[in-house]
Amino acid sequence: MRIAVMGTGGIGGYFGGRLAAAGHDVAFVARGRQLEALRVNGLRVQSELGDLHLPAVEVTDDPSELAPADVVLFGVKLWDTEESAALIKPLLGEQTAVISFQNGVQKDEVLRRILGPEHVVGGVAYIAATIAEPGVIKHTGTLQRLAFGEYDGSASDRVEAFRAACAEAGIDVAVSNEIERTIWEKFVFLVGLSGMTTSTRTPIGAIRSNPRSRAFLRDVMEEVVQVARAHGVPIAADFVDDRLAFVDQAPAEMTSSMHHDLNRGNRLEVQWLSGDVVDRGRAHGVPTPCNRAITDLLAVHADGH
Ligand SMILES: NC(=O)C1=CN([C@@H]2O[C@H](COP(=O)(O)OP(=O)(O)OC[C@H]3O[C@@H](n4cnc5c(N)ncnc54)[C@H](OP(=O)(O)O)[C@@H]3O)[C@@H](O)[C@H]2O)C=CC1
Ligand SMILES: CC(C)(CO)C(=O)C(=O)O
């Protein structure tokens, strides 16, 4: 299977690396120091599940140099979505699936507008992976799960082929026949986790055990559920309780990629997470005071420094 990775960072480098190591034909798109390191030293992944080193990888900053792909694994930060979507047009054949594993619920709206709905397959990733240094991806813990599926719920050949490729590569993979709900379910949890850990600069353990911050976390997630329902996405009535139970069994030091970004002085995705909840809530007449507080307080850090 021919796979192109748009954005070779935590997500693209980890999953693209695993797929390449399993023998798939993977081309990487990167830029800056990451591009140079990949050209000179190849791609390294450090992981409790097994390190890997691909000494020579096909890598470019110009997707038009690459042959069309069966699947484009799309993994840039949310502020780079529009520009990167335009860049990958030369990679599209008639059946090409573009699967974004970015966070949030806005990404596929943008991809559909730029690439056409027929190319967009929904996806979510559960992993903690980051660029440790140029050319090196560090995976923390053992979670490395992908879920994806056609938006109309159909069982397509392209989705089944990519599922099989991921399974062969040792990735924990599932096909969702309700991918919009799957994406929103991750959004509920992620908006809670990212908003609380980043605005308090504290991992989840202290947040869940303090009654006031625990109640705030619940309210943040409940607001996302109400916005999802207003959108017509049927999130279960007990979903927030389910996520709180998940939080209770997670390691106390668990945190979000946005909290890491704050610590590193990077830009934050808050505008596409809590900020998007506020915008969508306003459009639907759903109050979102907790997400507004998070968005407005983090505004001072949102552009990084
Ligand atoms: N990391 C994780 O564990 C998880 C991340 N996610 C989500 O996945 C998305 C990606 O996150 P993550 O992998 O951490 O991001 P990273 O910043 O690690 O990786 C993105 C990479 O794409 C590169 N890039 C962006 N635009 C271009 C371009 N036009 N040409 C070439 N390269 C480009 C970036 O380069 P540069 O640095 O120069 O900008 C960067 O190297 C986010 O939405 C995130 O929320 C979801 C689940 C888990
Ligand atoms: C919650 C987590 C770690 C799961 O993948 C994530 O997506 C993030 O922090 O961005």
PDB file of C-alpha atoms and ligand atoms in Angstrom, residues 6-12 29-31 34 75-78 80 83-84 87 101-103 125 127-129 131 186 257 269, ligand 1:
ATOM      1  CA  MET A   6       1.581  14.904   5.580  1.00  0.00           C
ATOM      2  CA  GLY A   7       3.447  16.292   8.597  1.00  0.00           C
ATOM      3  CA  THR A   8       6.122  14.056  10.108  1.00  0.00           C
ATOM      4  CA  GLY A   9       5.736  14.886  13.788  1.00  0.00           C
ATOM      5  CA  GLY A  10       4.414  12.927  16.783  1.00  0.00           C
ATOM      6  CA  ILE A  11       1.461  11.415  14.919  1.00  0.00           C
ATOM      7  CA  GLY A  12       2.849  11.203  11.382  1.00  0.00           C
ATOM      8  CA  VAL A  29       6.419  15.244   4.031  1.00  0.00           C
ATOM      9  CA  ALA A  30       8.445  17.347   6.458  1.00  0.00           C
ATOM     10  CA  ARG A  31      10.122  20.730   6.661  1.00  0.00           C
ATOM     11  CA  GLN A  34      12.978  17.727  10.701  1.00  0.00           C
ATOM     12  CA  GLY A  75      -0.912  14.921  10.939  1.00  0.00           C
ATOM     13  CA  VAL A  76      -0.085  18.629  11.050  1.00  0.00           C
ATOM     14  CA  LYS A  77      -1.094  20.949  13.886  1.00  0.00           C
ATOM     15  CA  LEU A  78      -4.513  22.498  13.380  1.00  0.00           C
ATOM     16  CA  ASP A  80      -1.452  24.314   9.375  1.00  0.00           C
ATOM     17  CA  GLU A  83      -2.067  25.215   3.757  1.00  0.00           C
ATOM     18  CA  SER A  84      -1.172  21.524   4.081  1.00  0.00           C
ATOM     19  CA  LEU A  87      -0.237  21.032  -0.796  1.00  0.00           C
ATOM     20  CA  PHE A 101      -5.670  12.103  12.909  1.00  0.00           C
ATOM     21  CA  GLN A 102      -5.655  15.684  14.162  1.00  0.00           C
ATOM     22  CA  ASN A 103      -7.676  16.598  17.217  1.00  0.00           C
ATOM     23  CA  ALA A 125      -5.666   8.828  17.248  1.00  0.00           C
ATOM     24  CA  ILE A 127      -1.306   8.233  21.604  1.00  0.00           C
ATOM     25  CA  ALA A 128       1.245  10.447  23.347  1.00  0.00           C
ATOM     26  CA  ALA A 129       4.059  11.003  20.849  1.00  0.00           C
ATOM     27  CA  ILE A 131       9.399  15.047  18.262  1.00  0.00           C
ATOM     28  CA  LYS A 186     -12.718  11.936  21.676  1.00  0.00           C
ATOM     29  CA  SER A 257      -0.292  17.531  24.319  1.00  0.00           C
ATOM     30  CA  GLU A 269      -4.541  24.449  19.663  1.00  0.00           C
TER      31      GLU A 269
HETATM   32  N1  LIG B   1       1.139  14.074  19.416  1.00  0.00           N
HETATM   33  C1  LIG B   1       0.170  13.327  19.905  1.00  0.00           C
HETATM   34  O1  LIG B   1       0.433  12.455  20.738  1.00  0.00           O
HETATM   35  C2  LIG B   1      -1.221  13.524  19.442  1.00  0.00           C
HETATM   36  C3  LIG B   1      -1.538  14.538  18.568  1.00  0.00           C
HETATM   37  N2  LIG B   1      -2.819  14.630  18.088  1.00  0.00           N
HETATM   38  C4  LIG B   1      -3.150  15.691  17.164  1.00  0.00           C
HETATM   39  O2  LIG B   1      -2.478  15.445  15.921  1.00  0.00           O
HETATM   40  C5  LIG B   1      -2.143  16.682  15.293  1.00  0.00           C
HETATM   41  C6  LIG B   1      -0.642  16.697  15.041  1.00  0.00           C
HETATM   42  O3  LIG B   1       0.008  16.728  16.290  1.00  0.00           O
HETATM   43  P1  LIG B   1       1.544  16.344  16.456  1.00  0.00           P
HETATM   44  O4  LIG B   1       1.867  15.146  15.657  1.00  0.00           O
HETATM   45  O5  LIG B   1       1.792  16.325  17.910  1.00  0.00           O
HETATM   46  O6  LIG B   1       2.238  17.634  15.788  1.00  0.00           O
HETATM   47  P2  LIG B   1       3.798  17.892  15.525  1.00  0.00           P
HETATM   48  O7  LIG B   1       4.008  19.359  15.658  1.00  0.00           O
HETATM   49  O8  LIG B   1       4.621  16.948  16.323  1.00  0.00           O
HETATM   50  O9  LIG B   1       3.965  17.450  14.010  1.00  0.00           O
HETATM   51  C7  LIG B   1       3.470  18.160  12.914  1.00  0.00           C
HETATM   52  C8  LIG B   1       4.608  18.245  11.913  1.00  0.00           C
HETATM   53  O10 LIG B   1       4.086  18.678  10.666  1.00  0.00           O
HETATM   54  C9  LIG B   1       4.993  19.626  10.136  1.00  0.00           C
HETATM   55  N3  LIG B   1       4.344  20.449   9.125  1.00  0.00           N
HETATM   56  C10 LIG B   1       3.333  21.321   9.267  1.00  0.00           C
HETATM   57  N4  LIG B   1       3.034  21.903   8.086  1.00  0.00           N
HETATM   58  C11 LIG B   1       3.906  21.382   7.182  1.00  0.00           C
HETATM   59  C12 LIG B   1       4.132  21.607   5.798  1.00  0.00           C
HETATM   60  N5  LIG B   1       3.387  22.472   5.098  1.00  0.00           N
HETATM   61  N6  LIG B   1       5.120  20.927   5.178  1.00  0.00           N
HETATM   62  C13 LIG B   1       5.880  20.050   5.853  1.00  0.00           C
HETATM   63  N7  LIG B   1       5.721  19.784   7.187  1.00  0.00           N
HETATM   64  C14 LIG B   1       4.740  20.455   7.831  1.00  0.00           C
HETATM   65  C15 LIG B   1       5.430  20.423  11.362  1.00  0.00           C
HETATM   66  O11 LIG B   1       6.561  21.212  11.080  1.00  0.00           O
HETATM   67  P3  LIG B   1       6.858  22.538  12.015  1.00  0.00           P
HETATM   68  O12 LIG B   1       7.335  22.005  13.339  1.00  0.00           O
HETATM   69  O13 LIG B   1       7.904  23.251  11.233  1.00  0.00           O
HETATM   70  O14 LIG B   1       5.577  23.286  12.159  1.00  0.00           O
HETATM   71  C16 LIG B   1       5.681  19.268  12.326  1.00  0.00           C
HETATM   72  O15 LIG B   1       6.955  18.700  12.123  1.00  0.00           O
HETATM   73  C17 LIG B   1      -2.641  17.776  16.231  1.00  0.00           C
HETATM   74  O16 LIG B   1      -3.922  18.200  15.847  1.00  0.00           O
HETATM   75  C18 LIG B   1      -2.712  17.079  17.587  1.00  0.00           C
HETATM   76  O17 LIG B   1      -3.664  17.644  18.466  1.00  0.00           O
HETATM   77  C19 LIG B   1      -3.775  13.722  18.398  1.00  0.00           C
HETATM   78  C20 LIG B   1      -3.509  12.704  19.262  1.00  0.00           C
HETATM   79  C21 LIG B   1      -2.244  12.563  19.915  1.00  0.00           C
END
